[in-house]
Amino acid sequence: MCECQIAVTSTDLSDVGNYEELYLRRFLSARAAGDVDGMRHWWGELLTVRMHWVRTQVRREAAGRLSPSELEDAVQQAAIKIAVNLQRTFKGTSIGEWVNASRRLIHGTNIDVQRIAQRHNERLTSLDETTPEGDEGPSAGRAAVREAARVQADLEARDASGEILARGQDFLTWALPHLTDKRRLVVELDARGATTDELRAALGDASRDVVYSTRRHAYKELDKLMRTYES
């Protein structure tokens, strides 16, 4: 059982007005003291209370541009980058600066997801153009089934990752050593925004099926670990 939640007193809240201000101030105090663990913890708490805003901001920017599954992908990628990348690069001292930095990161994330979706659609269009109309032989059928399985596996993994990654670096630091080497590697690279091709290379030129399966099992295991972590 991991007891790592720090109680917030009513005195604390009356001093700063709300949780997000409190968490940011404690993050800044930890940063000034060189307390890396404290920085990770309070940044994770700040992201948790701001997660609804992150979702709203991603949806507002992506309106009409992304499908529902792509939108969820953008939300999760934004949460990863805020939890890991922005925590390292943030130089501000106010919630306003945090919001502006997060908006820039969310904007870039939406563009990245749109580009990936466009490339995927172009590949599908190319496949349609090179496949004779009405050709639904065994090979085409098997390819369609495999592609559907890949997409479903990836969606399952990303659905599982949202709440997990929103817990921030504090939880990941505790949980990752519990995973196998391959699963840990996939989650670490996922958190840095690695592409599927980069994950394939990191796993020894593995197939997309292997990448998706490893990611799915990794996040399912992290989901179980999160319950232990919070108990």
JSON list of C-alpha atoms in Angstrom, two decimals:
[
{"chain": "A", "resi": 1, "resn": "MET", "atom": "CA", "xyz": [0.00, 0.00, 0.00]},
{"chain": "A", "resi": 2, "resn": "CYS", "atom": "CA", "xyz": [1.40, 3.38, -0.98]},
{"chain": "A", "resi": 3, "resn": "GLU", "atom": "CA", "xyz": [0.51, 6.29, 1.28]},
{"chain": "A", "resi": 4, "resn": "CYS", "atom": "CA", "xyz": [1.64, 9.37, -0.63]},
{"chain": "A", "resi": 5, "resn": "GLN", "atom": "CA", "xyz": [-1.32, 11.74, -0.63]},
{"chain": "A", "resi": 6, "resn": "ILE", "atom": "CA", "xyz": [-0.69, 14.90, 1.38]},
{"chain": "A", "resi": 7, "resn": "ALA", "atom": "CA", "xyz": [-3.69, 16.34, 3.16]},
{"chain": "A", "resi": 8, "resn": "VAL", "atom": "CA", "xyz": [-4.75, 19.91, 2.35]},
{"chain": "A", "resi": 9, "resn": "THR", "atom": "CA", "xyz": [-5.99, 21.87, 5.33]},
{"chain": "A", "resi": 10, "resn": "SER", "atom": "CA", "xyz": [-8.67, 24.52, 5.31]},
{"chain": "A", "resi": 11, "resn": "THR", "atom": "CA", "xyz": [-6.00, 27.04, 6.38]},
{"chain": "A", "resi": 12, "resn": "ASP", "atom": "CA", "xyz": [-4.04, 26.27, 3.24]},
{"chain": "A", "resi": 13, "resn": "LEU", "atom": "CA", "xyz": [-7.09, 26.86, 1.09]},
{"chain": "A", "resi": 14, "resn": "SER", "atom": "CA", "xyz": [-8.02, 30.14, 2.75]},
{"chain": "A", "resi": 15, "resn": "ASP", "atom": "CA", "xyz": [-4.48, 31.41, 2.13]},
{"chain": "A", "resi": 16, "resn": "VAL", "atom": "CA", "xyz": [-4.47, 30.78, -1.62]},
{"chain": "A", "resi": 17, "resn": "GLY", "atom": "CA", "xyz": [-8.14, 30.76, -2.60]},
{"chain": "A", "resi": 18, "resn": "ASN", "atom": "CA", "xyz": [-8.32, 27.46, -4.47]},
{"chain": "A", "resi": 19, "resn": "TYR", "atom": "CA", "xyz": [-6.57, 24.18, -5.04]},
{"chain": "A", "resi": 20, "resn": "GLU", "atom": "CA", "xyz": [-4.82, 25.05, -8.27]},
{"chain": "A", "resi": 21, "resn": "GLU", "atom": "CA", "xyz": [-3.15, 28.09, -6.74]},
{"chain": "A", "resi": 22, "resn": "LEU", "atom": "CA", "xyz": [-2.14, 26.01, -3.76]},
{"chain": "A", "resi": 23, "resn": "TYR", "atom": "CA", "xyz": [-0.65, 23.23, -5.89]},
{"chain": "A", "resi": 24, "resn": "LEU", "atom": "CA", "xyz": [1.22, 25.69, -8.08]},
{"chain": "A", "resi": 25, "resn": "ARG", "atom": "CA", "xyz": [2.68, 27.47, -5.07]},
{"chain": "A", "resi": 26, "resn": "ARG", "atom": "CA", "xyz": [3.84, 24.18, -3.58]},
{"chain": "A", "resi": 27, "resn": "PHE", "atom": "CA", "xyz": [5.33, 23.19, -6.94]},
{"chain": "A", "resi": 28, "resn": "LEU", "atom": "CA", "xyz": [7.20, 26.50, -7.06]},
{"chain": "A", "resi": 29, "resn": "SER", "atom": "CA", "xyz": [8.44, 26.02, -3.50]},
{"chain": "A", "resi": 30, "resn": "ALA", "atom": "CA", "xyz": [9.67, 22.54, -4.35]},
{"chain": "A", "resi": 31, "resn": "ARG", "atom": "CA", "xyz": [11.37, 23.88, -7.49]},
{"chain": "A", "resi": 32, "resn": "ALA", "atom": "CA", "xyz": [13.11, 26.63, -5.52]},
{"chain": "A", "resi": 33, "resn": "ALA", "atom": "CA", "xyz": [14.31, 24.03, -3.01]},
{"chain": "A", "resi": 34, "resn": "GLY", "atom": "CA", "xyz": [15.52, 21.65, -5.72]},
{"chain": "A", "resi": 35, "resn": "ASP", "atom": "CA", "xyz": [13.04, 19.02, -4.50]},
{"chain": "A", "resi": 36, "resn": "VAL", "atom": "CA", "xyz": [12.45, 16.96, -7.66]},
{"chain": "A", "resi": 37, "resn": "ASP", "atom": "CA", "xyz": [10.03, 14.53, -6.01]},
{"chain": "A", "resi": 38, "resn": "GLY", "atom": "CA", "xyz": [8.02, 17.40, -4.58]},
{"chain": "A", "resi": 39, "resn": "MET", "atom": "CA", "xyz": [7.91, 19.10, -7.98]},
{"chain": "A", "resi": 40, "resn": "ARG", "atom": "CA", "xyz": [6.56, 15.93, -9.61]},
{"chain": "A", "resi": 41, "resn": "HIS", "atom": "CA", "xyz": [3.98, 15.41, -6.92]},
{"chain": "A", "resi": 42, "resn": "TRP", "atom": "CA", "xyz": [2.52, 18.92, -6.89]},
{"chain": "A", "resi": 43, "resn": "TRP", "atom": "CA", "xyz": [2.64, 19.22, -10.67]},
{"chain": "A", "resi": 44, "resn": "GLY", "atom": "CA", "xyz": [0.65, 15.99, -10.88]},
{"chain": "A", "resi": 45, "resn": "GLU", "atom": "CA", "xyz": [-1.90, 17.36, -8.42]},
{"chain": "A", "resi": 46, "resn": "LEU", "atom": "CA", "xyz": [-2.19, 20.58, -10.42]},
{"chain": "A", "resi": 47, "resn": "LEU", "atom": "CA", "xyz": [-2.77, 18.66, -13.66]},
{"chain": "A", "resi": 48, "resn": "THR", "atom": "CA", "xyz": [-5.40, 16.50, -11.98]},
{"chain": "A", "resi": 49, "resn": "VAL", "atom": "CA", "xyz": [-7.53, 19.49, -10.93]},
{"chain": "A", "resi": 50, "resn": "ARG", "atom": "CA", "xyz": [-6.98, 21.17, -14.34]},
{"chain": "A", "resi": 51, "resn": "MET", "atom": "CA", "xyz": [-7.76, 18.05, -16.40]},
{"chain": "A", "resi": 52, "resn": "HIS", "atom": "CA", "xyz": [-11.31, 19.16, -17.21]},
{"chain": "A", "resi": 53, "resn": "TRP", "atom": "CA", "xyz": [-9.90, 22.42, -18.58]},
{"chain": "A", "resi": 54, "resn": "VAL", "atom": "CA", "xyz": [-7.38, 20.49, -20.69]},
{"chain": "A", "resi": 55, "resn": "ARG", "atom": "CA", "xyz": [-10.17, 18.38, -22.21]},
{"chain": "A", "resi": 56, "resn": "THR", "atom": "CA", "xyz": [-12.30, 21.45, -22.90]},
{"chain": "A", "resi": 57, "resn": "GLN", "atom": "CA", "xyz": [-9.40, 23.32, -24.50]},
{"chain": "A", "resi": 58, "resn": "VAL", "atom": "CA", "xyz": [-8.47, 20.40, -26.76]},
{"chain": "A", "resi": 59, "resn": "ARG", "atom": "CA", "xyz": [-12.08, 19.97, -27.89]},
{"chain": "A", "resi": 60, "resn": "ARG", "atom": "CA", "xyz": [-12.49, 23.69, -28.55]},
{"chain": "A", "resi": 61, "resn": "GLU", "atom": "CA", "xyz": [-9.38, 23.83, -30.75]},
{"chain": "A", "resi": 62, "resn": "ALA", "atom": "CA", "xyz": [-10.14, 20.55, -32.52]},
{"chain": "A", "resi": 63, "resn": "ALA", "atom": "CA", "xyz": [-13.83, 21.24, -33.23]},
{"chain": "A", "resi": 64, "resn": "GLY", "atom": "CA", "xyz": [-14.69, 19.96, -36.70]},
{"chain": "A", "resi": 65, "resn": "ARG", "atom": "CA", "xyz": [-11.14, 18.81, -37.37]},
{"chain": "A", "resi": 66, "resn": "LEU", "atom": "CA", "xyz": [-10.81, 15.53, -35.48]},
{"chain": "A", "resi": 67, "resn": "SER", "atom": "CA", "xyz": [-12.96, 12.42, -35.18]},
{"chain": "A", "resi": 68, "resn": "PRO", "atom": "CA", "xyz": [-14.07, 11.31, -31.67]},
{"chain": "A", "resi": 69, "resn": "SER", "atom": "CA", "xyz": [-11.24, 8.76, -31.41]},
{"chain": "A", "resi": 70, "resn": "GLU", "atom": "CA", "xyz": [-8.68, 11.30, -32.69]},
{"chain": "A", "resi": 71, "resn": "LEU", "atom": "CA", "xyz": [-10.02, 13.83, -30.20]},
{"chain": "A", "resi": 72, "resn": "GLU", "atom": "CA", "xyz": [-9.43, 11.42, -27.31]},
{"chain": "A", "resi": 73, "resn": "ASP", "atom": "CA", "xyz": [-5.96, 10.76, -28.68]},
{"chain": "A", "resi": 74, "resn": "ALA", "atom": "CA", "xyz": [-5.29, 14.52, -28.65]},
{"chain": "A", "resi": 75, "resn": "VAL", "atom": "CA", "xyz": [-6.55, 14.84, -25.06]},
{"chain": "A", "resi": 76, "resn": "GLN", "atom": "CA", "xyz": [-4.33, 12.02, -23.86]},
{"chain": "A", "resi": 77, "resn": "GLN", "atom": "CA", "xyz": [-1.27, 13.22, -25.75]},
{"chain": "A", "resi": 78, "resn": "ALA", "atom": "CA", "xyz": [-1.77, 16.73, -24.35]},
{"chain": "A", "resi": 79, "resn": "ALA", "atom": "CA", "xyz": [-2.05, 15.34, -20.81]},
{"chain": "A", "resi": 80, "resn": "ILE", "atom": "CA", "xyz": [1.16, 13.35, -21.31]},
{"chain": "A", "resi": 81, "resn": "LYS", "atom": "CA", "xyz": [3.07, 16.35, -22.58]},
{"chain": "A", "resi": 82, "resn": "ILE", "atom": "CA", "xyz": [1.81, 18.63, -19.82]},
{"chain": "A", "resi": 83, "resn": "ALA", "atom": "CA", "xyz": [2.59, 16.02, -17.16]},
{"chain": "A", "resi": 84, "resn": "VAL", "atom": "CA", "xyz": [6.09, 15.23, -18.42]},
{"chain": "A", "resi": 85, "resn": "ASN", "atom": "CA", "xyz": [7.43, 17.84, -20.81]},
{"chain": "A", "resi": 86, "resn": "LEU", "atom": "CA", "xyz": [5.88, 21.05, -19.48]},
{"chain": "A", "resi": 87, "resn": "GLN", "atom": "CA", "xyz": [6.77, 20.16, -15.91]},
{"chain": "A", "resi": 88, "resn": "ARG", "atom": "CA", "xyz": [10.44, 20.24, -16.96]},
{"chain": "A", "resi": 89, "resn": "THR", "atom": "CA", "xyz": [10.29, 23.39, -19.09]},
{"chain": "A", "resi": 90, "resn": "PHE", "atom": "CA", "xyz": [7.80, 25.61, -17.24]},
{"chain": "A", "resi": 91, "resn": "LYS", "atom": "CA", "xyz": [9.50, 28.78, -16.00]},
{"chain": "A", "resi": 92, "resn": "GLY", "atom": "CA", "xyz": [6.45, 30.76, -14.90]},
{"chain": "A", "resi": 93, "resn": "THR", "atom": "CA", "xyz": [5.09, 31.56, -11.46]},
{"chain": "A", "resi": 94, "resn": "SER", "atom": "CA", "xyz": [1.35, 32.03, -12.03]},
{"chain": "A", "resi": 95, "resn": "ILE", "atom": "CA", "xyz": [-1.69, 30.05, -13.14]},
{"chain": "A", "resi": 96, "resn": "GLY", "atom": "CA", "xyz": [-2.06, 32.47, -16.06]},
{"chain": "A", "resi": 97, "resn": "GLU", "atom": "CA", "xyz": [1.41, 31.54, -17.31]},
{"chain": "A", "resi": 98, "resn": "TRP", "atom": "CA", "xyz": [0.62, 27.84, -16.81]},
{"chain": "A", "resi": 99, "resn": "VAL", "atom": "CA", "xyz": [-2.57, 28.27, -18.86]},
{"chain": "A", "resi": 100, "resn": "ASN", "atom": "CA", "xyz": [-0.75, 30.05, -21.69]},
{"chain": "A", "resi": 101, "resn": "ALA", "atom": "CA", "xyz": [2.04, 27.47, -21.80]},
{"chain": "A", "resi": 102, "resn": "SER", "atom": "CA", "xyz": [-0.51, 24.64, -21.78]},
{"chain": "A", "resi": 103, "resn": "ARG", "atom": "CA", "xyz": [-2.51, 26.28, -24.58]},
{"chain": "A", "resi": 104, "resn": "ARG", "atom": "CA", "xyz": [0.58, 26.43, -26.78]},
{"chain": "A", "resi": 105, "resn": "LEU", "atom": "CA", "xyz": [1.33, 22.80, -26.07]},
{"chain": "A", "resi": 106, "resn": "ILE", "atom": "CA", "xyz": [-2.30, 21.77, -26.74]},
{"chain": "A", "resi": 107, "resn": "HIS", "atom": "CA", "xyz": [-2.28, 23.66, -30.02]},
{"chain": "A", "resi": 108, "resn": "GLY", "atom": "CA", "xyz": [0.84, 21.82, -31.14]},
{"chain": "A", "resi": 109, "resn": "THR", "atom": "CA", "xyz": [-0.60, 18.49, -30.03]},
{"chain": "A", "resi": 110, "resn": "ASN", "atom": "CA", "xyz": [-3.78, 19.04, -32.04]},
{"chain": "A", "resi": 111, "resn": "ILE", "atom": "CA", "xyz": [-1.74, 19.83, -35.13]},
{"chain": "A", "resi": 112, "resn": "ASP", "atom": "CA", "xyz": [0.34, 16.68, -34.64]},
{"chain": "A", "resi": 113, "resn": "VAL", "atom": "CA", "xyz": [-2.75, 14.49, -34.27]},
{"chain": "A", "resi": 114, "resn": "GLN", "atom": "CA", "xyz": [-4.33, 16.08, -37.34]},
{"chain": "A", "resi": 115, "resn": "ARG", "atom": "CA", "xyz": [-1.22, 15.35, -39.38]},
{"chain": "A", "resi": 116, "resn": "ILE", "atom": "CA", "xyz": [-1.11, 11.73, -38.24]},
{"chain": "A", "resi": 117, "resn": "ALA", "atom": "CA", "xyz": [-4.81, 11.34, -39.07]},
{"chain": "A", "resi": 118, "resn": "GLN", "atom": "CA", "xyz": [-4.24, 12.87, -42.50]},
{"chain": "A", "resi": 119, "resn": "ARG", "atom": "CA", "xyz": [-1.38, 10.47, -43.25]},
{"chain": "A", "resi": 120, "resn": "HIS", "atom": "CA", "xyz": [-3.55, 7.56, -42.14]},
{"chain": "A", "resi": 121, "resn": "ASN", "atom": "CA", "xyz": [-6.39, 8.69, -44.40]},
{"chain": "A", "resi": 122, "resn": "GLU", "atom": "CA", "xyz": [-3.98, 9.09, -47.31]},
{"chain": "A", "resi": 123, "resn": "ARG", "atom": "CA", "xyz": [-2.78, 5.51, -46.82]},
{"chain": "A", "resi": 124, "resn": "LEU", "atom": "CA", "xyz": [-6.38, 4.28, -46.80]},
{"chain": "A", "resi": 125, "resn": "THR", "atom": "CA", "xyz": [-7.12, 6.26, -49.98]},
{"chain": "A", "resi": 126, "resn": "SER", "atom": "CA", "xyz": [-4.04, 4.80, -51.63]},
{"chain": "A", "resi": 127, "resn": "LEU", "atom": "CA", "xyz": [-5.17, 1.29, -50.66]},
{"chain": "A", "resi": 128, "resn": "ASP", "atom": "CA", "xyz": [-8.62, 1.94, -52.12]},
{"chain": "A", "resi": 129, "resn": "GLU", "atom": "CA", "xyz": [-7.11, 3.17, -55.38]},
{"chain": "A", "resi": 130, "resn": "THR", "atom": "CA", "xyz": [-4.87, 0.13, -55.81]},
{"chain": "A", "resi": 131, "resn": "THR", "atom": "CA", "xyz": [-7.51, -2.47, -54.90]},
{"chain": "A", "resi": 132, "resn": "PRO", "atom": "CA", "xyz": [-9.83, -3.49, -57.78]},
{"chain": "A", "resi": 133, "resn": "GLU", "atom": "CA", "xyz": [-13.45, -2.59, -57.10]},
{"chain": "A", "resi": 134, "resn": "GLY", "atom": "CA", "xyz": [-15.34, -5.55, -55.68]},
{"chain": "A", "resi": 135, "resn": "ASP", "atom": "CA", "xyz": [-12.13, -7.39, -54.74]},
{"chain": "A", "resi": 136, "resn": "GLU", "atom": "CA", "xyz": [-12.94, -8.90, -51.36]},
{"chain": "A", "resi": 137, "resn": "GLY", "atom": "CA", "xyz": [-10.84, -12.03, -51.58]},
{"chain": "A", "resi": 138, "resn": "PRO", "atom": "CA", "xyz": [-9.20, -13.80, -48.63]},
{"chain": "A", "resi": 139, "resn": "SER", "atom": "CA", "xyz": [-6.10, -11.56, -48.55]},
{"chain": "A", "resi": 140, "resn": "ALA", "atom": "CA", "xyz": [-8.13, -8.33, -48.55]},
{"chain": "A", "resi": 141, "resn": "GLY", "atom": "CA", "xyz": [-10.42, -9.72, -45.87]},
{"chain": "A", "resi": 142, "resn": "ARG", "atom": "CA", "xyz": [-7.56, -10.75, -43.60]},
{"chain": "A", "resi": 143, "resn": "ALA", "atom": "CA", "xyz": [-5.88, -7.36, -44.04]},
{"chain": "A", "resi": 144, "resn": "ALA", "atom": "CA", "xyz": [-9.10, -5.57, -43.08]},
{"chain": "A", "resi": 145, "resn": "VAL", "atom": "CA", "xyz": [-9.52, -7.74, -39.98]},
{"chain": "A", "resi": 146, "resn": "ARG", "atom": "CA", "xyz": [-5.91, -7.10, -38.92]},
{"chain": "A", "resi": 147, "resn": "GLU", "atom": "CA", "xyz": [-6.30, -3.36, -39.42]},
{"chain": "A", "resi": 148, "resn": "ALA", "atom": "CA", "xyz": [-9.51, -3.30, -37.40]},
{"chain": "A", "resi": 149, "resn": "ALA", "atom": "CA", "xyz": [-7.82, -5.26, -34.62]},
{"chain": "A", "resi": 150, "resn": "ARG", "atom": "CA", "xyz": [-4.89, -2.83, -34.59]},
{"chain": "A", "resi": 151, "resn": "VAL", "atom": "CA", "xyz": [-7.17, 0.19, -34.38]},
{"chain": "A", "resi": 152, "resn": "GLN", "atom": "CA", "xyz": [-9.28, -1.40, -31.62]},
{"chain": "A", "resi": 153, "resn": "ALA", "atom": "CA", "xyz": [-6.20, -2.37, -29.61]},
{"chain": "A", "resi": 154, "resn": "ASP", "atom": "CA", "xyz": [-4.79, 1.12, -29.86]},
{"chain": "A", "resi": 155, "resn": "LEU", "atom": "CA", "xyz": [-8.09, 2.73, -28.85]},
{"chain": "A", "resi": 156, "resn": "GLU", "atom": "CA", "xyz": [-8.35, 0.42, -25.83]},
{"chain": "A", "resi": 157, "resn": "ALA", "atom": "CA", "xyz": [-4.85, 1.35, -24.72]},
{"chain": "A", "resi": 158, "resn": "ARG", "atom": "CA", "xyz": [-5.44, 5.07, -25.13]},
{"chain": "A", "resi": 159, "resn": "ASP", "atom": "CA", "xyz": [-8.79, 4.90, -23.36]},
{"chain": "A", "resi": 160, "resn": "ALA", "atom": "CA", "xyz": [-7.04, 3.24, -20.42]},
{"chain": "A", "resi": 161, "resn": "SER", "atom": "CA", "xyz": [-4.19, 5.75, -20.38]},
{"chain": "A", "resi": 162, "resn": "GLY", "atom": "CA", "xyz": [-6.14, 8.97, -19.82]},
{"chain": "A", "resi": 163, "resn": "GLU", "atom": "CA", "xyz": [-6.78, 8.73, -16.09]},
{"chain": "A", "resi": 164, "resn": "ILE", "atom": "CA", "xyz": [-3.46, 6.98, -15.52]},
{"chain": "A", "resi": 165, "resn": "LEU", "atom": "CA", "xyz": [-1.33, 9.66, -17.12]},
{"chain": "A", "resi": 166, "resn": "ALA", "atom": "CA", "xyz": [-3.36, 12.39, -15.46]},
{"chain": "A", "resi": 167, "resn": "ARG", "atom": "CA", "xyz": [-1.99, 11.11, -12.14]},
{"chain": "A", "resi": 168, "resn": "GLY", "atom": "CA", "xyz": [1.33, 12.62, -13.22]},
{"chain": "A", "resi": 169, "resn": "GLN", "atom": "CA", "xyz": [4.96, 11.68, -12.88]},
{"chain": "A", "resi": 170, "resn": "ASP", "atom": "CA", "xyz": [4.68, 10.84, -9.18]},
{"chain": "A", "resi": 171, "resn": "PHE", "atom": "CA", "xyz": [2.56, 7.78, -9.92]},
{"chain": "A", "resi": 172, "resn": "LEU", "atom": "CA", "xyz": [4.59, 6.74, -12.98]},
{"chain": "A", "resi": 173, "resn": "THR", "atom": "CA", "xyz": [7.85, 6.89, -11.02]},
{"chain": "A", "resi": 174, "resn": "TRP", "atom": "CA", "xyz": [6.36, 4.47, -8.49]},
{"chain": "A", "resi": 175, "resn": "ALA", "atom": "CA", "xyz": [4.57, 2.21, -10.97]},
{"chain": "A", "resi": 176, "resn": "LEU", "atom": "CA", "xyz": [6.94, 1.77, -13.93]},
{"chain": "A", "resi": 177, "resn": "PRO", "atom": "CA", "xyz": [9.44, -0.48, -12.10]},
{"chain": "A", "resi": 178, "resn": "HIS", "atom": "CA", "xyz": [6.58, -2.98, -11.64]},
{"chain": "A", "resi": 179, "resn": "LEU", "atom": "CA", "xyz": [6.24, -3.48, -15.41]},
{"chain": "A", "resi": 180, "resn": "THR", "atom": "CA", "xyz": [8.25, -5.76, -17.68]},
{"chain": "A", "resi": 181, "resn": "ASP", "atom": "CA", "xyz": [11.08, -4.09, -19.59]},
{"chain": "A", "resi": 182, "resn": "LYS", "atom": "CA", "xyz": [9.13, -3.94, -22.86]},
{"chain": "A", "resi": 183, "resn": "ARG", "atom": "CA", "xyz": [5.96, -2.54, -21.29]},
{"chain": "A", "resi": 184, "resn": "ARG", "atom": "CA", "xyz": [7.93, 0.03, -19.31]},
{"chain": "A", "resi": 185, "resn": "LEU", "atom": "CA", "xyz": [9.79, 1.12, -22.44]},
{"chain": "A", "resi": 186, "resn": "VAL", "atom": "CA", "xyz": [6.56, 1.58, -24.39]},
{"chain": "A", "resi": 187, "resn": "VAL", "atom": "CA", "xyz": [4.98, 3.72, -21.65]},
{"chain": "A", "resi": 188, "resn": "GLU", "atom": "CA", "xyz": [8.13, 5.85, -21.25]},
{"chain": "A", "resi": 189, "resn": "LEU", "atom": "CA", "xyz": [8.34, 6.48, -24.99]},
{"chain": "A", "resi": 190, "resn": "ASP", "atom": "CA", "xyz": [4.58, 7.05, -25.17]},
{"chain": "A", "resi": 191, "resn": "ALA", "atom": "CA", "xyz": [4.96, 9.74, -22.52]},
{"chain": "A", "resi": 192, "resn": "ARG", "atom": "CA", "xyz": [7.51, 11.49, -24.73]},
{"chain": "A", "resi": 193, "resn": "GLY", "atom": "CA", "xyz": [5.14, 11.46, -27.68]},
{"chain": "A", "resi": 194, "resn": "ALA", "atom": "CA", "xyz": [6.95, 8.75, -29.67]},
{"chain": "A", "resi": 195, "resn": "THR", "atom": "CA", "xyz": [5.35, 7.62, -32.92]},
{"chain": "A", "resi": 196, "resn": "THR", "atom": "CA", "xyz": [4.32, 4.04, -33.59]},
{"chain": "A", "resi": 197, "resn": "ASP", "atom": "CA", "xyz": [7.30, 3.59, -35.92]},
{"chain": "A", "resi": 198, "resn": "GLU", "atom": "CA", "xyz": [9.65, 4.80, -33.17]},
{"chain": "A", "resi": 199, "resn": "LEU", "atom": "CA", "xyz": [8.07, 2.31, -30.76]},
{"chain": "A", "resi": 200, "resn": "ARG", "atom": "CA", "xyz": [8.50, -0.47, -33.33]},
{"chain": "A", "resi": 201, "resn": "ALA", "atom": "CA", "xyz": [12.20, 0.36, -33.65]},
{"chain": "A", "resi": 202, "resn": "ALA", "atom": "CA", "xyz": [12.67, 0.51, -29.87]},
{"chain": "A", "resi": 203, "resn": "LEU", "atom": "CA", "xyz": [11.13, -2.96, -29.55]},
{"chain": "A", "resi": 204, "resn": "GLY", "atom": "CA", "xyz": [13.54, -4.45, -32.06]},
{"chain": "A", "resi": 205, "resn": "ASP", "atom": "CA", "xyz": [11.71, -3.71, -35.31]},
{"chain": "A", "resi": 206, "resn": "ALA", "atom": "CA", "xyz": [8.52, -5.22, -33.91]},
{"chain": "A", "resi": 207, "resn": "SER", "atom": "CA", "xyz": [5.27, -5.30, -35.85]},
{"chain": "A", "resi": 208, "resn": "ARG", "atom": "CA", "xyz": [2.47, -2.81, -35.21]},
{"chain": "A", "resi": 209, "resn": "ASP", "atom": "CA", "xyz": [0.46, -5.65, -33.69]},
{"chain": "A", "resi": 210, "resn": "VAL", "atom": "CA", "xyz": [3.20, -6.19, -31.09]},
{"chain": "A", "resi": 211, "resn": "VAL", "atom": "CA", "xyz": [3.38, -2.46, -30.31]},
{"chain": "A", "resi": 212, "resn": "TYR", "atom": "CA", "xyz": [-0.38, -2.15, -29.84]},
{"chain": "A", "resi": 213, "resn": "SER", "atom": "CA", "xyz": [-0.57, -5.33, -27.77]},
{"chain": "A", "resi": 214, "resn": "THR", "atom": "CA", "xyz": [2.33, -4.27, -25.54]},
{"chain": "A", "resi": 215, "resn": "ARG", "atom": "CA", "xyz": [0.80, -0.82, -25.03]},
{"chain": "A", "resi": 216, "resn": "ARG", "atom": "CA", "xyz": [-2.61, -2.29, -24.22]},
{"chain": "A", "resi": 217, "resn": "HIS", "atom": "CA", "xyz": [-1.23, -4.73, -21.64]},
{"chain": "A", "resi": 218, "resn": "ALA", "atom": "CA", "xyz": [1.02, -2.03, -20.14]},
{"chain": "A", "resi": 219, "resn": "TYR", "atom": "CA", "xyz": [-1.85, 0.38, -19.48]},
{"chain": "A", "resi": 220, "resn": "LYS", "atom": "CA", "xyz": [-4.10, -2.37, -18.17]},
{"chain": "A", "resi": 221, "resn": "GLU", "atom": "CA", "xyz": [-1.37, -3.29, -15.69]},
{"chain": "A", "resi": 222, "resn": "LEU", "atom": "CA", "xyz": [-0.90, 0.37, -14.75]},
{"chain": "A", "resi": 223, "resn": "ASP", "atom": "CA", "xyz": [-4.64, 0.65, -14.18]},
{"chain": "A", "resi": 224, "resn": "LYS", "atom": "CA", "xyz": [-4.43, -2.18, -11.63]},
{"chain": "A", "resi": 225, "resn": "LEU", "atom": "CA", "xyz": [-1.36, -0.64, -10.02]},
{"chain": "A", "resi": 226, "resn": "MET", "atom": "CA", "xyz": [-3.12, 2.73, -9.71]},
{"chain": "A", "resi": 227, "resn": "ARG", "atom": "CA", "xyz": [-5.77, 1.16, -7.50]},
{"chain": "A", "resi": 228, "resn": "THR", "atom": "CA", "xyz": [-3.05, -0.17, -5.19]},
{"chain": "A", "resi": 229, "resn": "TYR", "atom": "CA", "xyz": [-1.26, 3.19, -5.25]},
{"chain": "A", "resi": 230, "resn": "GLU", "atom": "CA", "xyz": [-4.38, 5.07, -4.20]},
{"chain": "A", "resi": 231, "resn": "SER", "atom": "CA", "xyz": [-5.51, 2.60, -1.53]}
]
